[in-house]
Amino acid sequence: RRASSRNLQEIEYGLIEVLKGEVAPEQALVLDRRSGVSVLPQKAASIEDYDMMASQEMRDLITRLSNFFDLVILDTAPV
């Protein structure tokens, strides 16, 4: 399995920056012109940053994105 987000243009901001409050989700979302899908990519992060995936900030982000998009898909590694 390969990360499809690697095929996107250079990523300036990603999920962790959004969860840390450094940028708004709108600044980090990348539009894939071929499919019309908006992607919130994950940049390289430190091990400590991955704890944020289970944070209240992540729950709030999913709620916020759910209000804006018809469908929110979390593409993650298998558990």
CSV table of N, CA and C in Angstrom, one decimal:
chain,number,residue,atom,x,y,z
A,1,ARG,N,0.9,-1.2,0.0
A,1,ARG,CA,0.0,0.0,0.0
A,1,ARG,C,0.9,1.2,0.0
A,2,ARG,N,0.6,2.2,-0.8
A,2,ARG,CA,1.3,3.4,-0.9
A,2,ARG,C,0.5,4.6,-0.6
A,3,ALA,N,1.0,5.6,0.0
A,3,ALA,CA,0.3,6.8,0.4
A,3,ALA,C,0.0,7.6,-0.9
A,4,SER,N,-1.2,7.7,-1.2
A,4,SER,CA,-1.6,8.4,-2.5
A,4,SER,C,-1.4,9.9,-2.3
A,5,SER,N,-1.3,10.4,-1.1
A,5,SER,CA,-1.1,11.9,-1.0
A,5,SER,C,0.3,12.3,-1.4
A,6,ARG,N,1.2,11.3,-1.6
A,6,ARG,CA,2.5,11.6,-2.1
A,6,ARG,C,2.5,12.1,-3.5
A,7,ASN,N,1.4,11.8,-4.2
A,7,ASN,CA,1.3,12.2,-5.6
A,7,ASN,C,0.8,13.7,-5.7
A,8,LEU,N,0.4,14.3,-4.6
A,8,LEU,CA,-0.1,15.6,-4.6
A,8,LEU,C,1.1,16.6,-4.7
A,9,GLN,N,0.8,17.9,-5.0
A,9,GLN,CA,1.9,18.8,-5.1
A,9,GLN,C,2.5,19.0,-3.8
A,10,GLU,N,3.6,19.8,-3.7
A,10,GLU,CA,4.3,20.0,-2.5
A,10,GLU,C,3.3,20.4,-1.4
A,11,ILE,N,3.4,19.7,-0.2
A,11,ILE,CA,2.5,20.0,0.9
A,11,ILE,C,3.1,21.0,1.8
A,12,GLU,N,2.5,22.1,2.0
A,12,GLU,CA,3.0,23.2,2.9
A,12,GLU,C,2.5,22.9,4.3
A,13,TYR,N,1.2,22.5,4.5
A,13,TYR,CA,0.7,22.3,5.8
A,13,TYR,C,0.0,20.9,5.8
A,14,GLY,N,-0.2,20.3,7.0
A,14,GLY,CA,-0.8,19.0,7.0
A,14,GLY,C,-1.7,18.9,8.3
A,15,LEU,N,-2.2,17.7,8.5
A,15,LEU,CA,-3.1,17.5,9.6
A,15,LEU,C,-2.6,17.9,11.0
A,16,ILE,N,-1.3,17.6,11.3
A,16,ILE,CA,-0.8,18.0,12.6
A,16,ILE,C,-0.8,19.5,12.8
A,17,GLU,N,-0.4,20.2,11.8
A,17,GLU,CA,-0.4,21.7,11.9
A,17,GLU,C,-1.8,22.2,12.2
A,18,VAL,N,-2.8,21.6,11.6
A,18,VAL,CA,-4.2,21.9,11.9
A,18,VAL,C,-4.6,21.6,13.3
A,19,LEU,N,-4.3,20.4,13.7
A,19,LEU,CA,-4.6,20.0,15.1
A,19,LEU,C,-3.9,20.8,16.2
A,20,LYS,N,-2.7,21.3,15.9
A,20,LYS,CA,-2.0,22.2,16.8
A,20,LYS,C,-2.5,23.6,16.8
A,21,GLY,N,-3.4,23.9,15.8
A,21,GLY,CA,-3.9,25.2,15.7
A,21,GLY,C,-3.0,26.2,15.0
A,22,GLU,N,-2.0,25.7,14.3
A,22,GLU,CA,-1.1,26.6,13.6
A,22,GLU,C,-1.6,27.1,12.3
A,23,VAL,N,-2.6,26.4,11.7
A,23,VAL,CA,-3.2,26.8,10.5
A,23,VAL,C,-4.7,26.4,10.5
A,24,ALA,N,-5.5,27.0,9.8
A,24,ALA,CA,-6.9,26.6,9.7
A,24,ALA,C,-7.0,25.4,8.7
A,25,PRO,N,-8.0,24.6,8.9
A,25,PRO,CA,-8.2,23.4,7.9
A,25,PRO,C,-8.2,23.9,6.5
A,26,GLU,N,-8.8,25.0,6.2
A,26,GLU,CA,-8.9,25.5,4.8
A,26,GLU,C,-7.5,25.8,4.2
A,27,GLN,N,-6.6,26.1,5.0
A,27,GLN,CA,-5.2,26.4,4.6
A,27,GLN,C,-4.5,25.1,4.2
A,28,ALA,N,-4.9,24.0,4.9
A,28,ALA,CA,-4.1,22.8,4.7
A,28,ALA,C,-4.8,21.8,3.7
A,29,LEU,N,-6.1,22.1,3.4
A,29,LEU,CA,-6.8,21.2,2.4
A,29,LEU,C,-6.2,21.4,1.0
A,30,VAL,N,-6.0,20.3,0.4
A,30,VAL,CA,-5.4,20.3,-1.0
A,30,VAL,C,-6.5,19.6,-1.9
A,31,LEU,N,-6.8,20.3,-3.0
A,31,LEU,CA,-7.8,19.8,-4.0
A,31,LEU,C,-7.1,19.0,-5.0
A,32,ASP,N,-7.5,17.8,-5.2
A,32,ASP,CA,-7.0,16.9,-6.2
A,32,ASP,C,-7.9,17.2,-7.5
A,33,ARG,N,-7.3,17.9,-8.4
A,33,ARG,CA,-8.1,18.4,-9.6
A,33,ARG,C,-8.7,17.2,-10.4
A,34,ARG,N,-7.9,16.1,-10.5
A,34,ARG,CA,-8.4,15.0,-11.3
A,34,ARG,C,-9.7,14.4,-10.7
A,35,SER,N,-9.8,14.2,-9.4
A,35,SER,CA,-10.9,13.6,-8.8
A,35,SER,C,-11.9,14.6,-8.2
A,36,GLY,N,-11.5,15.8,-8.0
A,36,GLY,CA,-12.4,16.8,-7.3
A,36,GLY,C,-12.4,16.6,-5.8
A,37,VAL,N,-11.6,15.7,-5.3
A,37,VAL,CA,-11.6,15.4,-3.9
A,37,VAL,C,-10.7,16.3,-3.1
A,38,SER,N,-11.1,16.8,-2.0
A,38,SER,CA,-10.2,17.6,-1.1
A,38,SER,C,-9.5,16.6,-0.1
A,39,VAL,N,-8.2,16.8,0.1
A,39,VAL,CA,-7.4,15.9,0.9
A,39,VAL,C,-6.8,16.8,2.0
A,40,LEU,N,-6.8,16.3,3.2
A,40,LEU,CA,-6.0,16.9,4.3
A,40,LEU,C,-4.8,16.0,4.5
A,41,PRO,N,-3.7,16.3,3.9
A,41,PRO,CA,-2.5,15.4,3.9
A,41,PRO,C,-1.8,15.4,5.3
A,42,GLN,N,-1.0,14.3,5.5
A,42,GLN,CA,-0.2,14.2,6.7
A,42,GLN,C,1.2,14.4,6.3
A,43,LYS,N,1.8,15.4,6.8
A,43,LYS,CA,3.3,15.6,6.6
A,43,LYS,C,4.0,14.8,7.6
A,44,ALA,N,5.3,14.6,7.4
A,44,ALA,CA,6.1,13.9,8.4
A,44,ALA,C,6.0,14.6,9.7
A,45,ALA,N,5.9,13.7,10.8
A,45,ALA,CA,5.6,14.3,12.1
A,45,ALA,C,6.5,13.4,13.1
A,46,SER,N,6.6,14.0,14.3
A,46,SER,CA,7.3,13.3,15.3
A,46,SER,C,6.4,12.3,16.0
A,47,ILE,N,6.9,11.3,16.6
A,47,ILE,CA,6.1,10.3,17.3
A,47,ILE,C,5.1,10.9,18.3
A,48,GLU,N,5.5,11.9,19.0
A,48,GLU,CA,4.6,12.6,19.9
A,48,GLU,C,3.4,13.2,19.3
A,49,ASP,N,3.6,13.6,18.0
A,49,ASP,CA,2.4,14.2,17.3
A,49,ASP,C,1.3,13.3,17.0
A,50,TYR,N,1.7,12.0,16.9
A,50,TYR,CA,0.6,11.0,16.6
A,50,TYR,C,-0.4,10.8,17.7
A,51,ASP,N,0.0,11.2,18.9
A,51,ASP,CA,-1.0,11.2,20.0
A,51,ASP,C,-2.2,12.1,19.8
A,52,MET,N,-2.0,13.1,18.9
A,52,MET,CA,-3.0,14.0,18.6
A,52,MET,C,-4.2,13.4,17.8
A,53,MET,N,-3.9,12.2,17.2
A,53,MET,CA,-5.0,11.6,16.5
A,53,MET,C,-6.1,11.1,17.3
A,54,ALA,N,-5.9,11.0,18.6
A,54,ALA,CA,-7.0,10.6,19.6
A,54,ALA,C,-7.4,11.8,20.4
A,55,SER,N,-7.1,13.0,20.0
A,55,SER,CA,-7.3,14.2,20.9
A,55,SER,C,-8.7,14.7,20.6
A,56,GLN,N,-9.1,15.6,21.5
A,56,GLN,CA,-10.3,16.4,21.3
A,56,GLN,C,-10.3,17.2,20.1
A,57,GLU,N,-9.1,17.7,19.8
A,57,GLU,CA,-8.9,18.6,18.6
A,57,GLU,C,-9.2,17.8,17.3
A,58,MET,N,-8.9,16.5,17.3
A,58,MET,CA,-9.2,15.6,16.2
A,58,MET,C,-10.7,15.4,16.1
A,59,ARG,N,-11.3,15.2,17.2
A,59,ARG,CA,-12.8,15.0,17.2
A,59,ARG,C,-13.5,16.3,16.7
A,60,ASP,N,-13.0,17.4,17.2
A,60,ASP,CA,-13.5,18.7,16.7
A,60,ASP,C,-13.3,18.9,15.2
A,61,LEU,N,-12.1,18.5,14.8
A,61,LEU,CA,-11.9,18.7,13.3
A,61,LEU,C,-12.8,17.8,12.5
A,62,ILE,N,-13.0,16.6,12.9
A,62,ILE,CA,-13.9,15.7,12.1
A,62,ILE,C,-15.3,16.3,12.1
A,63,THR,N,-15.8,16.8,13.2
A,63,THR,CA,-17.1,17.5,13.3
A,63,THR,C,-17.1,18.7,12.4
A,64,ARG,N,-16.1,19.5,12.4
A,64,ARG,CA,-16.1,20.7,11.5
A,64,ARG,C,-16.1,20.3,10.0
A,65,LEU,N,-15.3,19.3,9.7
A,65,LEU,CA,-15.2,18.9,8.3
A,65,LEU,C,-16.6,18.2,7.9
A,66,SER,N,-17.2,17.5,8.8
A,66,SER,CA,-18.5,16.9,8.5
A,66,SER,C,-19.6,17.9,8.2
A,67,ASN,N,-19.4,19.1,8.8
A,67,ASN,CA,-20.4,20.2,8.5
A,67,ASN,C,-20.2,20.8,7.1
A,68,PHE,N,-19.0,20.6,6.6
A,68,PHE,CA,-18.6,21.3,5.3
A,68,PHE,C,-18.7,20.3,4.2
A,69,PHE,N,-18.3,19.0,4.4
A,69,PHE,CA,-18.3,18.0,3.3
A,69,PHE,C,-19.4,17.0,3.5
A,70,ASP,N,-19.8,16.4,2.4
A,70,ASP,CA,-20.8,15.4,2.4
A,70,ASP,C,-20.3,14.1,3.1
A,71,LEU,N,-19.0,13.8,2.9
A,71,LEU,CA,-18.4,12.6,3.3
A,71,LEU,C,-17.0,12.9,3.8
A,72,VAL,N,-16.6,12.4,5.0
A,72,VAL,CA,-15.3,12.5,5.5
A,72,VAL,C,-14.7,11.1,5.6
A,73,ILE,N,-13.6,10.8,5.0
A,73,ILE,CA,-13.0,9.5,5.0
A,73,ILE,C,-11.6,9.7,5.7
A,74,LEU,N,-11.4,8.8,6.7
A,74,LEU,CA,-10.1,8.8,7.4
A,74,LEU,C,-9.3,7.6,6.8
A,75,ASP,N,-8.3,7.9,6.1
A,75,ASP,CA,-7.4,6.9,5.4
A,75,ASP,C,-6.2,6.7,6.4
A,76,THR,N,-6.3,5.6,7.1
A,76,THR,CA,-5.2,5.4,8.1
A,76,THR,C,-4.6,4.0,7.9
A,77,ALA,N,-3.5,3.8,8.6
A,77,ALA,CA,-2.9,2.4,8.6
A,77,ALA,C,-3.8,1.5,9.4
A,78,PRO,N,-3.7,0.2,9.0
A,78,PRO,CA,-4.6,-0.8,9.8
A,78,PRO,C,-4.3,-0.8,11.3
A,79,VAL,N,-5.3,-1.1,12.0
A,79,VAL,CA,-5.1,-1.2,13.5
A,79,VAL,C,-4.8,-2.6,13.9
